[in-house]
């Protein structure tokens, strides 16, 4: 079965609003999570990561929250812009960073003008 | 610094044909991996390598072979193409301390 997954296949938000994309994982031993952005016709692009010893991590306009109790993480994008339109994936390291990633299905973020 | 380069970008194969998808990185990354992405799905790991001469299977390895003779190159071979292998293939690399894998732009493969 799939180790990580996302709750919604599509999320539509107004330009300027904040976006929240959710992800659930099933492996309680997972210790490293990454969010990727994939634009149409391109490979995934790293956004932000978080380790299991953290609850929150902030980047530029993005914040990742990790709730280990319910095995849930979220990606918050502040002041969503048209350039944020893409598919967002959460991924977890299979082991030690060298053994590849396990991806969820993805959420397509649509920005309404 | 070209990053991760995949060739070709597009390929059409007939069932039963074989081919090699090329992946090269110029960042001296020791870890490399191959994924396939089917419509509406996340990426699934095919094979990975932790260094030259070392490869291992991922989640969906059947029908694919890999080798890693140099740090830079990690080709993926389809032995006998099947329609179920129609997909977009991504190669990625990372080095110790990097926050996330760097992905190539993908190869779109159609098997008819």
mmCIF file with all atom_site columns, C-alpha atoms in Angstrom:
data_model
loop_
_atom_site.group_PDB
_atom_site.id
_atom_site.type_symbol
_atom_site.label_atom_id
_atom_site.label_alt_id
_atom_site.label_comp_id
_atom_site.label_asym_id
_atom_site.label_entity_id
_atom_site.label_seq_id
_atom_site.pdbx_PDB_ins_code
_atom_site.Cartn_x
_atom_site.Cartn_y
_atom_site.Cartn_z
_atom_site.occupancy
_atom_site.B_iso_or_equiv
_atom_site.pdbx_formal_charge
_atom_site.auth_seq_id
_atom_site.auth_comp_id
_atom_site.auth_asym_id
_atom_site.auth_atom_id
_atom_site.pdbx_PDB_model_num
ATOM 1   C CA . UNK A 1 1   ? 0.000  0.000  0.000   1.00 0.00 ? 1   UNK A CA 1
ATOM 2   C CA . UNK A 1 2   ? 0.901  3.641  -0.253  1.00 0.00 ? 2   UNK A CA 1
ATOM 3   C CA . UNK A 1 3   ? 2.875  5.170  2.560   1.00 0.00 ? 3   UNK A CA 1
ATOM 4   C CA . UNK A 1 4   ? 1.930  8.773  1.997   1.00 0.00 ? 4   UNK A CA 1
ATOM 5   C CA . UNK A 1 5   ? -1.136 10.326 0.447   1.00 0.00 ? 5   UNK A CA 1
ATOM 6   C CA . UNK A 1 6   ? -3.029 13.546 0.044   1.00 0.00 ? 6   UNK A CA 1
ATOM 7   C CA . UNK A 1 7   ? -6.599 14.261 1.065   1.00 0.00 ? 7   UNK A CA 1
ATOM 8   C CA . UNK A 1 8   ? -7.800 16.252 -1.962  1.00 0.00 ? 8   UNK A CA 1
ATOM 9   C CA . UNK A 1 9   ? -6.975 15.821 -5.650  1.00 0.00 ? 9   UNK A CA 1
ATOM 10  C CA . UNK A 1 10  ? -7.840 19.449 -6.505  1.00 0.00 ? 10  UNK A CA 1
ATOM 11  C CA . UNK A 1 11  ? -7.789 22.663 -4.492  1.00 0.00 ? 11  UNK A CA 1
ATOM 12  C CA . UNK A 1 12  ? -9.083 25.926 -5.921  1.00 0.00 ? 12  UNK A CA 1
ATOM 13  C CA . UNK A 1 13  ? -8.162 29.207 -4.200  1.00 0.00 ? 13  UNK A CA 1
ATOM 14  C CA . UNK A 1 14  ? -8.485 32.892 -4.963  1.00 0.00 ? 14  UNK A CA 1
ATOM 15  C CA . UNK A 1 15  ? -5.340 34.773 -5.875  1.00 0.00 ? 15  UNK A CA 1
ATOM 16  C CA . UNK A 1 16  ? -3.996 36.444 -2.749  1.00 0.00 ? 16  UNK A CA 1
ATOM 17  C CA . UNK A 1 17  ? -5.596 33.973 -0.349  1.00 0.00 ? 17  UNK A CA 1
ATOM 18  C CA . UNK A 1 18  ? -3.641 31.429 1.667   1.00 0.00 ? 18  UNK A CA 1
ATOM 19  C CA . UNK A 1 19  ? -3.573 27.808 0.482   1.00 0.00 ? 19  UNK A CA 1
ATOM 20  C CA . UNK A 1 20  ? -3.397 24.762 2.701   1.00 0.00 ? 20  UNK A CA 1
ATOM 21  C CA . UNK A 1 21  ? -2.532 21.391 1.180   1.00 0.00 ? 21  UNK A CA 1
ATOM 22  C CA . UNK A 1 22  ? -2.770 18.321 3.369   1.00 0.00 ? 22  UNK A CA 1
ATOM 23  C CA . UNK A 1 23  ? -1.015 14.994 3.439   1.00 0.00 ? 23  UNK A CA 1
ATOM 24  C CA . UNK A 1 24  ? -1.446 11.872 5.554   1.00 0.00 ? 24  UNK A CA 1
ATOM 25  C CA . UNK A 1 25  ? 1.190  9.230  6.044   1.00 0.00 ? 25  UNK A CA 1
ATOM 26  C CA . UNK A 1 26  ? 0.898  5.751  7.479   1.00 0.00 ? 26  UNK A CA 1
ATOM 27  C CA . UNK A 1 27  ? 4.443  4.835  8.507   1.00 0.00 ? 27  UNK A CA 1
ATOM 28  C CA . UNK A 1 28  ? 4.955  6.065  12.054  1.00 0.00 ? 28  UNK A CA 1
ATOM 29  C CA . UNK A 1 29  ? 8.696  5.388  11.667  1.00 0.00 ? 29  UNK A CA 1
ATOM 30  C CA . UNK A 1 30  ? 9.022  7.988  8.894   1.00 0.00 ? 30  UNK A CA 1
ATOM 31  C CA . UNK A 1 31  ? 11.497 10.636 9.948   1.00 0.00 ? 31  UNK A CA 1
ATOM 32  C CA . UNK A 1 32  ? 11.835 12.965 6.971   1.00 0.00 ? 32  UNK A CA 1
ATOM 33  C CA . UNK A 1 33  ? 9.215  14.565 4.751   1.00 0.00 ? 33  UNK A CA 1
ATOM 34  C CA . UNK A 1 34  ? 9.495  16.735 1.681   1.00 0.00 ? 34  UNK A CA 1
ATOM 35  C CA . UNK A 1 35  ? 7.072  18.832 -0.326  1.00 0.00 ? 35  UNK A CA 1
ATOM 36  C CA . UNK A 1 36  ? 7.528  19.056 -4.081  1.00 0.00 ? 36  UNK A CA 1
ATOM 37  C CA . UNK A 1 37  ? 5.910  21.292 -6.680  1.00 0.00 ? 37  UNK A CA 1
ATOM 38  C CA . UNK A 1 38  ? 5.402  19.972 -10.192 1.00 0.00 ? 38  UNK A CA 1
ATOM 39  C CA . UNK A 1 39  ? 4.435  22.282 -13.008 1.00 0.00 ? 39  UNK A CA 1
ATOM 40  C CA . UNK A 1 40  ? 2.974  20.913 -16.200 1.00 0.00 ? 40  UNK A CA 1
ATOM 41  C CA . UNK A 1 41  ? 5.568  19.108 -18.305 1.00 0.00 ? 41  UNK A CA 1
ATOM 42  C CA . UNK A 1 42  ? 8.336  19.475 -15.742 1.00 0.00 ? 42  UNK A CA 1
ATOM 43  C CA . UNK A 1 43  ? 9.995  17.397 -13.074 1.00 0.00 ? 43  UNK A CA 1
ATOM 44  C CA . UNK A 1 44  ? 9.208  17.854 -9.376  1.00 0.00 ? 44  UNK A CA 1
ATOM 45  C CA . UNK A 1 45  ? 10.868 20.846 -7.738  1.00 0.00 ? 45  UNK A CA 1
ATOM 46  C CA . UNK A 1 46  ? 11.868 20.883 -4.057  1.00 0.00 ? 46  UNK A CA 1
ATOM 47  C CA . UNK A 1 47  ? 9.881  23.340 -1.920  1.00 0.00 ? 47  UNK A CA 1
ATOM 48  C CA . UNK A 1 48  ? 10.569 22.590 1.724   1.00 0.00 ? 48  UNK A CA 1
ATOM 49  C CA . UNK A 1 49  ? 11.385 19.690 4.022   1.00 0.00 ? 49  UNK A CA 1
ATOM 50  C CA . UNK A 1 50  ? 10.845 18.797 7.660   1.00 0.00 ? 50  UNK A CA 1
ATOM 51  C CA . UNK A 1 51  ? 12.300 16.216 9.995   1.00 0.00 ? 51  UNK A CA 1
ATOM 52  C CA . UNK A 1 52  ? 10.244 14.267 12.484  1.00 0.00 ? 52  UNK A CA 1
ATOM 53  C CA . UNK A 1 53  ? 11.856 16.049 15.444  1.00 0.00 ? 53  UNK A CA 1
ATOM 54  C CA . UNK A 1 54  ? 10.229 19.301 14.293  1.00 0.00 ? 54  UNK A CA 1
ATOM 55  C CA . UNK A 1 55  ? 6.592  20.479 14.310  1.00 0.00 ? 55  UNK A CA 1
ATOM 56  C CA . UNK A 1 56  ? 6.931  23.424 11.989  1.00 0.00 ? 56  UNK A CA 1
ATOM 57  C CA . UNK A 1 57  ? 9.308  24.822 9.444   1.00 0.00 ? 57  UNK A CA 1
ATOM 58  C CA . UNK A 1 58  ? 9.046  28.050 7.489   1.00 0.00 ? 58  UNK A CA 1
ATOM 59  C CA . UNK A 1 59  ? 10.417 29.094 4.157   1.00 0.00 ? 59  UNK A CA 1
ATOM 60  C CA . UNK A 1 60  ? 9.712  31.950 1.835   1.00 0.00 ? 60  UNK A CA 1
ATOM 61  C CA . UNK A 1 61  ? 5.881  32.195 1.734   1.00 0.00 ? 61  UNK A CA 1
ATOM 62  C CA . UNK A 1 62  ? 5.609  28.518 2.665   1.00 0.00 ? 62  UNK A CA 1
ATOM 63  C CA . UNK A 1 63  ? 5.193  26.733 5.982   1.00 0.00 ? 63  UNK A CA 1
ATOM 64  C CA . UNK A 1 64  ? 5.116  23.011 6.633   1.00 0.00 ? 64  UNK A CA 1
ATOM 65  C CA . UNK A 1 65  ? 3.410  21.650 9.725   1.00 0.00 ? 65  UNK A CA 1
ATOM 66  C CA . UNK A 1 66  ? 3.918  18.130 11.023  1.00 0.00 ? 66  UNK A CA 1
ATOM 67  C CA . UNK A 1 67  ? 1.574  16.408 13.457  1.00 0.00 ? 67  UNK A CA 1
ATOM 68  C CA . UNK A 1 68  ? 3.109  13.082 14.405  1.00 0.00 ? 68  UNK A CA 1
ATOM 69  C CA . UNK A 1 69  ? 0.230  12.150 16.683  1.00 0.00 ? 69  UNK A CA 1
ATOM 70  C CA . UNK A 1 70  ? -2.188 11.840 13.777  1.00 0.00 ? 70  UNK A CA 1
ATOM 71  C CA . UNK A 1 71  ? 0.504  11.285 11.117  1.00 0.00 ? 71  UNK A CA 1
ATOM 72  C CA . UNK A 1 72  ? -0.424 14.357 9.149   1.00 0.00 ? 72  UNK A CA 1
ATOM 73  C CA . UNK A 1 73  ? 1.502  17.132 7.487   1.00 0.00 ? 73  UNK A CA 1
ATOM 74  C CA . UNK A 1 74  ? 0.388  20.221 5.660   1.00 0.00 ? 74  UNK A CA 1
ATOM 75  C CA . UNK A 1 75  ? 1.855  22.792 3.327   1.00 0.00 ? 75  UNK A CA 1
ATOM 76  C CA . UNK A 1 76  ? 0.685  26.368 3.732   1.00 0.00 ? 76  UNK A CA 1
ATOM 77  C CA . UNK A 1 77  ? 1.298  28.856 0.955   1.00 0.00 ? 77  UNK A CA 1
ATOM 78  C CA . UNK A 1 78  ? 0.794  32.502 1.896   1.00 0.00 ? 78  UNK A CA 1
ATOM 79  C CA . UNK A 1 79  ? -0.696 35.038 -0.515  1.00 0.00 ? 79  UNK A CA 1
ATOM 80  C CA . UNK A 1 80  ? -1.125 32.552 -3.337  1.00 0.00 ? 80  UNK A CA 1
ATOM 81  C CA . UNK A 1 81  ? 0.032  33.777 -6.733  1.00 0.00 ? 81  UNK A CA 1
ATOM 82  C CA . UNK A 1 82  ? -0.715 32.572 -10.278 1.00 0.00 ? 82  UNK A CA 1
ATOM 83  C CA . UNK A 1 83  ? 2.778  31.064 -10.404 1.00 0.00 ? 83  UNK A CA 1
ATOM 84  C CA . UNK A 1 84  ? 1.824  28.753 -7.552  1.00 0.00 ? 84  UNK A CA 1
ATOM 85  C CA . UNK A 1 85  ? -0.519 26.841 -9.840  1.00 0.00 ? 85  UNK A CA 1
ATOM 86  C CA . UNK A 1 86  ? 0.887  23.307 -9.983  1.00 0.00 ? 86  UNK A CA 1
ATOM 87  C CA . UNK A 1 87  ? 0.541  19.826 -8.540  1.00 0.00 ? 87  UNK A CA 1
ATOM 88  C CA . UNK A 1 88  ? 1.943  19.502 -5.036  1.00 0.00 ? 88  UNK A CA 1
ATOM 89  C CA . UNK A 1 89  ? 3.276  16.233 -3.673  1.00 0.00 ? 89  UNK A CA 1
ATOM 90  C CA . UNK A 1 90  ? 4.350  15.219 -0.242  1.00 0.00 ? 90  UNK A CA 1
ATOM 91  C CA . UNK A 1 91  ? 7.071  12.578 -0.134  1.00 0.00 ? 91  UNK A CA 1
ATOM 92  C CA . UNK A 1 92  ? 8.849  10.638 2.518   1.00 0.00 ? 92  UNK A CA 1
ATOM 93  C CA . UNK A 1 93  ? 12.367 9.267  2.546   1.00 0.00 ? 93  UNK A CA 1
ATOM 94  C CA . UNK A 1 94  ? 12.417 5.505  2.308   1.00 0.00 ? 94  UNK A CA 1
ATOM 95  C CA . UNK A 1 95  ? 15.497 5.347  4.467   1.00 0.00 ? 95  UNK A CA 1
ATOM 96  C CA . UNK A 1 96  ? 18.453 7.544  5.215   1.00 0.00 ? 96  UNK A CA 1
ATOM 97  C CA . UNK A 1 97  ? 17.985 9.807  2.218   1.00 0.00 ? 97  UNK A CA 1
ATOM 98  C CA . UNK A 1 98  ? 19.746 7.425  -0.159  1.00 0.00 ? 98  UNK A CA 1
ATOM 99  C CA . UNK A 1 99  ? 17.044 4.915  -0.911  1.00 0.00 ? 99  UNK A CA 1
ATOM 100 C CA . UNK A 1 100 ? 14.679 7.109  -2.875  1.00 0.00 ? 100 UNK A CA 1
ATOM 101 C CA . UNK A 1 101 ? 11.320 8.621  -2.004  1.00 0.00 ? 101 UNK A CA 1
ATOM 102 C CA . UNK A 1 102 ? 7.743  7.457  -1.533  1.00 0.00 ? 102 UNK A CA 1
ATOM 103 C CA . UNK A 1 103 ? 5.290  9.940  -3.026  1.00 0.00 ? 103 UNK A CA 1
ATOM 104 C CA . UNK A 1 104 ? 1.634  10.643 -2.436  1.00 0.00 ? 104 UNK A CA 1
ATOM 105 C CA . UNK A 1 105 ? -0.775 11.092 -5.353  1.00 0.00 ? 105 UNK A CA 1
ATOM 106 C CA . UNK A 1 106 ? -0.662 14.869 -5.363  1.00 0.00 ? 106 UNK A CA 1
ATOM 107 C CA . UNK A 1 107 ? -2.989 17.868 -5.092  1.00 0.00 ? 107 UNK A CA 1
ATOM 108 C CA . UNK A 1 108 ? -3.601 20.111 -8.066  1.00 0.00 ? 108 UNK A CA 1
ATOM 109 C CA . UNK A 1 109 ? -3.660 23.723 -6.866  1.00 0.00 ? 109 UNK A CA 1
ATOM 110 C CA . UNK A 1 110 ? -5.746 25.984 -9.097  1.00 0.00 ? 110 UNK A CA 1
ATOM 111 C CA . UNK A 1 111 ? -5.539 29.758 -8.678  1.00 0.00 ? 111 UNK A CA 1
ATOM 112 C CA . UNK A 1 112 ? -8.685 31.735 -9.426  1.00 0.00 ? 112 UNK A CA 1
ATOM 113 C CA . UNK A 1 113 ? -8.147 35.354 -10.528 1.00 0.00 ? 113 UNK A CA 1
ATOM 114 C CA . UNK B 2 1   ? 25.956 23.167 -14.192 1.00 0.00 ? 1   UNK B CA 1
ATOM 115 C CA . UNK B 2 2   ? 23.289 21.370 -16.200 1.00 0.00 ? 2   UNK B CA 1
ATOM 116 C CA . UNK B 2 3   ? 21.840 19.461 -13.204 1.00 0.00 ? 3   UNK B CA 1
ATOM 117 C CA . UNK B 2 4   ? 20.080 16.213 -14.154 1.00 0.00 ? 4   UNK B CA 1
ATOM 118 C CA . UNK B 2 5   ? 19.779 15.613 -17.896 1.00 0.00 ? 5   UNK B CA 1
ATOM 119 C CA . UNK B 2 6   ? 17.437 13.023 -19.340 1.00 0.00 ? 6   UNK B CA 1
ATOM 120 C CA . UNK B 2 7   ? 17.306 11.861 -22.943 1.00 0.00 ? 7   UNK B CA 1
ATOM 121 C CA . UNK B 2 8   ? 15.259 11.415 -24.998 1.00 0.00 ? 8   UNK B CA 1
ATOM 122 C CA . UNK B 2 9   ? 12.373 13.706 -24.013 1.00 0.00 ? 9   UNK B CA 1
ATOM 123 C CA . UNK B 2 10  ? 9.844  11.675 -25.995 1.00 0.00 ? 10  UNK B CA 1
ATOM 124 C CA . UNK B 2 11  ? 9.876  8.100  -27.305 1.00 0.00 ? 11  UNK B CA 1
ATOM 125 C CA . UNK B 2 12  ? 7.395  5.762  -28.956 1.00 0.00 ? 12  UNK B CA 1
ATOM 126 C CA . UNK B 2 13  ? 8.133  2.047  -28.839 1.00 0.00 ? 13  UNK B CA 1
ATOM 127 C CA . UNK B 2 14  ? 6.419  -1.003 -30.192 1.00 0.00 ? 14  UNK B CA 1
ATOM 128 C CA . UNK B 2 15  ? 5.551  -3.803 -27.815 1.00 0.00 ? 15  UNK B CA 1
ATOM 129 C CA . UNK B 2 16  ? 8.542  -6.076 -27.364 1.00 0.00 ? 16  UNK B CA 1
ATOM 130 C CA . UNK B 2 17  ? 11.166 -3.519 -28.312 1.00 0.00 ? 17  UNK B CA 1
ATOM 131 C CA . UNK B 2 18  ? 13.964 -2.633 -25.946 1.00 0.00 ? 18  UNK B CA 1
ATOM 132 C CA . UNK B 2 19  ? 15.487 0.741  -25.242 1.00 0.00 ? 19  UNK B CA 1
ATOM 133 C CA . UNK B 2 20  ? 17.621 2.675  -22.774 1.00 0.00 ? 20  UNK B CA 1
ATOM 134 C CA . UNK B 2 21  ? 16.579 5.904  -21.087 1.00 0.00 ? 21  UNK B CA 1
ATOM 135 C CA . UNK B 2 22  ? 19.619 8.015  -20.345 1.00 0.00 ? 22  UNK B CA 1
ATOM 136 C CA . UNK B 2 23  ? 20.232 10.001 -17.179 1.00 0.00 ? 23  UNK B CA 1
ATOM 137 C CA . UNK B 2 24  ? 23.316 12.060 -16.425 1.00 0.00 ? 24  UNK B CA 1
ATOM 138 C CA . UNK B 2 25  ? 24.128 14.477 -13.614 1.00 0.00 ? 25  UNK B CA 1
ATOM 139 C CA . UNK B 2 26  ? 27.073 16.828 -13.334 1.00 0.00 ? 26  UNK B CA 1
ATOM 140 C CA . UNK B 2 27  ? 26.800 17.618 -9.626  1.00 0.00 ? 27  UNK B CA 1
ATOM 141 C CA . UNK B 2 28  ? 28.907 14.683 -8.397  1.00 0.00 ? 28  UNK B CA 1
ATOM 142 C CA . UNK B 2 29  ? 25.899 13.308 -6.523  1.00 0.00 ? 29  UNK B CA 1
ATOM 143 C CA . UNK B 2 30  ? 26.426 9.830  -5.158  1.00 0.00 ? 30  UNK B CA 1
ATOM 144 C CA . UNK B 2 31  ? 22.729 8.894  -4.938  1.00 0.00 ? 31  UNK B CA 1
ATOM 145 C CA . UNK B 2 32  ? 20.520 8.497  -7.989  1.00 0.00 ? 32  UNK B CA 1
ATOM 146 C CA . UNK B 2 33  ? 17.081 7.033  -8.609  1.00 0.00 ? 33  UNK B CA 1
ATOM 147 C CA . UNK B 2 34  ? 14.475 6.389  -11.290 1.00 0.00 ? 34  UNK B CA 1
ATOM 148 C CA . UNK B 2 35  ? 10.730 6.966  -10.980 1.00 0.00 ? 35  UNK B CA 1
ATOM 149 C CA . UNK B 2 36  ? 7.719  6.522  -13.179 1.00 0.00 ? 36  UNK B CA 1
ATOM 150 C CA . UNK B 2 37  ? 4.662  8.755  -13.083 1.00 0.00 ? 37  UNK B CA 1
ATOM 151 C CA . UNK B 2 38  ? 1.329  7.584  -14.411 1.00 0.00 ? 38  UNK B CA 1
ATOM 152 C CA . UNK B 2 39  ? -1.599 9.968  -15.072 1.00 0.00 ? 39  UNK B CA 1
ATOM 153 C CA . UNK B 2 40  ? -3.059 11.411 -11.891 1.00 0.00 ? 40  UNK B CA 1
ATOM 154 C CA . UNK B 2 41  ? -0.534 9.561  -9.768  1.00 0.00 ? 41  UNK B CA 1
ATOM 155 C CA . UNK B 2 42  ? 2.469  10.346 -7.701  1.00 0.00 ? 42  UNK B CA 1
ATOM 156 C CA . UNK B 2 43  ? 5.896  9.107  -8.664  1.00 0.00 ? 43  UNK B CA 1
ATOM 157 C CA . UNK B 2 44  ? 6.821  5.498  -7.944  1.00 0.00 ? 44  UNK B CA 1
ATOM 158 C CA . UNK B 2 45  ? 10.379 4.364  -7.377  1.00 0.00 ? 45  UNK B CA 1
ATOM 159 C CA . UNK B 2 46  ? 11.756 1.868  -9.920  1.00 0.00 ? 46  UNK B CA 1
ATOM 160 C CA . UNK B 2 47  ? 15.426 1.487  -9.025  1.00 0.00 ? 47  UNK B CA 1
ATOM 161 C CA . UNK B 2 48  ? 17.989 3.440  -7.080  1.00 0.00 ? 48  UNK B CA 1
ATOM 162 C CA . UNK B 2 49  ? 21.752 3.595  -6.619  1.00 0.00 ? 49  UNK B CA 1
ATOM 163 C CA . UNK B 2 50  ? 23.822 4.690  -3.632  1.00 0.00 ? 50  UNK B CA 1
ATOM 164 C CA . UNK B 2 51  ? 27.047 4.872  -5.618  1.00 0.00 ? 51  UNK B CA 1
ATOM 165 C CA . UNK B 2 52  ? 28.921 3.622  -8.636  1.00 0.00 ? 52  UNK B CA 1
ATOM 166 C CA . UNK B 2 53  ? 28.569 -0.139 -8.946  1.00 0.00 ? 53  UNK B CA 1
ATOM 167 C CA . UNK B 2 54  ? 25.704 -0.351 -6.443  1.00 0.00 ? 54  UNK B CA 1
ATOM 168 C CA . UNK B 2 55  ? 22.039 -0.561 -7.426  1.00 0.00 ? 55  UNK B CA 1
ATOM 169 C CA . UNK B 2 56  ? 18.885 -1.825 -5.772  1.00 0.00 ? 56  UNK B CA 1
ATOM 170 C CA . UNK B 2 57  ? 15.206 -2.313 -6.513  1.00 0.00 ? 57  UNK B CA 1
ATOM 171 C CA . UNK B 2 58  ? 12.495 0.114  -5.613  1.00 0.00 ? 58  UNK B CA 1
ATOM 172 C CA . UNK B 2 59  ? 8.738  -0.284 -5.536  1.00 0.00 ? 59  UNK B CA 1
ATOM 173 C CA . UNK B 2 60  ? 8.109  -1.239 -9.180  1.00 0.00 ? 60  UNK B CA 1
ATOM 174 C CA . UNK B 2 61  ? 11.289 -2.799 -10.633 1.00 0.00 ? 61  UNK B CA 1
ATOM 175 C CA . UNK B 2 62  ? 9.822  -5.506 -12.875 1.00 0.00 ? 62  UNK B CA 1
ATOM 176 C CA . UNK B 2 63  ? 10.647 -5.059 -16.548 1.00 0.00 ? 63  UNK B CA 1
ATOM 177 C CA . UNK B 2 64  ? 13.484 -2.610 -15.908 1.00 0.00 ? 64  UNK B CA 1
ATOM 178 C CA . UNK B 2 65  ? 17.238 -2.965 -15.479 1.00 0.00 ? 65  UNK B CA 1
ATOM 179 C CA . UNK B 2 66  ? 19.792 -0.424 -14.296 1.00 0.00 ? 66  UNK B CA 1
ATOM 180 C CA . UNK B 2 67  ? 23.534 -0.169 -13.938 1.00 0.00 ? 67  UNK B CA 1
ATOM 181 C CA . UNK B 2 68  ? 25.821 2.484  -12.463 1.00 0.00 ? 68  UNK B CA 1
ATOM 182 C CA . UNK B 2 69  ? 29.286 2.263  -13.957 1.00 0.00 ? 69  UNK B CA 1
ATOM 183 C CA . UNK B 2 70  ? 30.118 5.903  -13.233 1.00 0.00 ? 70  UNK B CA 1
ATOM 184 C CA . UNK B 2 71  ? 28.979 8.467  -10.680 1.00 0.00 ? 71  UNK B CA 1
ATOM 185 C CA . UNK B 2 72  ? 27.534 10.639 -13.441 1.00 0.00 ? 72  UNK B CA 1
ATOM 186 C CA . UNK B 2 73  ? 25.375 8.177  -15.385 1.00 0.00 ? 73  UNK B CA 1
ATOM 187 C CA . UNK B 2 74  ? 22.434 5.998  -14.397 1.00 0.00 ? 74  UNK B CA 1
ATOM 188 C CA . UNK B 2 75  ? 20.702 4.496  -17.467 1.00 0.00 ? 75  UNK B CA 1
ATOM 189 C CA . UNK B 2 76  ? 17.365 2.698  -17.248 1.00 0.00 ? 76  UNK B CA 1
ATOM 190 C CA . UNK B 2 77  ? 16.810 -0.207 -19.642 1.00 0.00 ? 77  UNK B CA 1
ATOM 191 C CA . UNK B 2 78  ? 13.474 -1.559 -20.743 1.00 0.00 ? 78  UNK B CA 1
ATOM 192 C CA . UNK B 2 79  ? 14.088 -5.153 -21.728 1.00 0.00 ? 79  UNK B CA 1
ATOM 193 C CA . UNK B 2 80  ? 10.880 -5.882 -23.655 1.00 0.00 ? 80  UNK B CA 1
ATOM 194 C CA . UNK B 2 81  ? 8.516  -2.927 -23.696 1.00 0.00 ? 81  UNK B CA 1
ATOM 195 C CA . UNK B 2 82  ? 4.875  -3.463 -22.757 1.00 0.00 ? 82  UNK B CA 1
ATOM 196 C CA . UNK B 2 83  ? 1.908  -1.043 -22.997 1.00 0.00 ? 83  UNK B CA 1
ATOM 197 C CA . UNK B 2 84  ? 1.807  -1.007 -19.175 1.00 0.00 ? 84  UNK B CA 1
ATOM 198 C CA . UNK B 2 85  ? 5.174  0.760  -19.275 1.00 0.00 ? 85  UNK B CA 1
ATOM 199 C CA . UNK B 2 86  ? 3.656  3.772  -20.986 1.00 0.00 ? 86  UNK B CA 1
ATOM 200 C CA . UNK B 2 87  ? 4.487  6.522  -18.522 1.00 0.00 ? 87  UNK B CA 1
ATOM 201 C CA . UNK B 2 88  ? 6.636  9.550  -17.807 1.00 0.00 ? 88  UNK B CA 1
ATOM 202 C CA . UNK B 2 89  ? 10.009 8.587  -16.374 1.00 0.00 ? 89  UNK B CA 1
ATOM 203 C CA . UNK B 2 90  ? 12.006 10.823 -14.058 1.00 0.00 ? 90  UNK B CA 1
ATOM 204 C CA . UNK B 2 91  ? 15.579 10.506 -12.911 1.00 0.00 ? 91  UNK B CA 1
ATOM 205 C CA . UNK B 2 92  ? 16.754 12.206 -9.722  1.00 0.00 ? 92  UNK B CA 1
ATOM 206 C CA . UNK B 2 93  ? 19.954 12.661 -7.765  1.00 0.00 ? 93  UNK B CA 1
ATOM 207 C CA . UNK B 2 94  ? 21.030 13.879 -4.347  1.00 0.00 ? 94  UNK B CA 1
ATOM 208 C CA . UNK B 2 95  ? 24.126 14.165 -2.218  1.00 0.00 ? 95  UNK B CA 1
ATOM 209 C CA . UNK B 2 96  ? 24.549 13.936 1.528   1.00 0.00 ? 96  UNK B CA 1
ATOM 210 C CA . UNK B 2 97  ? 23.318 17.085 3.186   1.00 0.00 ? 97  UNK B CA 1
ATOM 211 C CA . UNK B 2 98  ? 21.096 18.189 0.328   1.00 0.00 ? 98  UNK B CA 1
ATOM 212 C CA . UNK B 2 99  ? 17.516 18.941 1.401   1.00 0.00 ? 99  UNK B CA 1
ATOM 213 C CA . UNK B 2 100 ? 15.866 17.194 -1.528  1.00 0.00 ? 100 UNK B CA 1
ATOM 214 C CA . UNK B 2 101 ? 16.429 15.315 -4.721  1.00 0.00 ? 101 UNK B CA 1
ATOM 215 C CA . UNK B 2 102 ? 17.068 17.198 -7.959  1.00 0.00 ? 102 UNK B CA 1
ATOM 216 C CA . UNK B 2 103 ? 14.877 15.858 -10.743 1.00 0.00 ? 103 UNK B CA 1
ATOM 217 C CA . UNK B 2 104 ? 15.359 15.789 -14.476 1.00 0.00 ? 104 UNK B CA 1
ATOM 218 C CA . UNK B 2 105 ? 12.681 17.059 -16.841 1.00 0.00 ? 105 UNK B CA 1
ATOM 219 C CA . UNK B 2 106 ? 11.455 13.571 -17.682 1.00 0.00 ? 106 UNK B CA 1
ATOM 220 C CA . UNK B 2 107 ? 11.087 11.183 -20.623 1.00 0.00 ? 107 UNK B CA 1
ATOM 221 C CA . UNK B 2 108 ? 7.582  10.600 -21.944 1.00 0.00 ? 108 UNK B CA 1
ATOM 222 C CA . UNK B 2 109 ? 7.397  7.007  -23.185 1.00 0.00 ? 109 UNK B CA 1
ATOM 223 C CA . UNK B 2 110 ? 4.530  5.517  -25.158 1.00 0.00 ? 110 UNK B CA 1
ATOM 224 C CA . UNK B 2 111 ? 4.427  1.784  -25.896 1.00 0.00 ? 111 UNK B CA 1
ATOM 225 C CA . UNK B 2 112 ? 2.026  0.764  -28.643 1.00 0.00 ? 112 UNK B CA 1
#
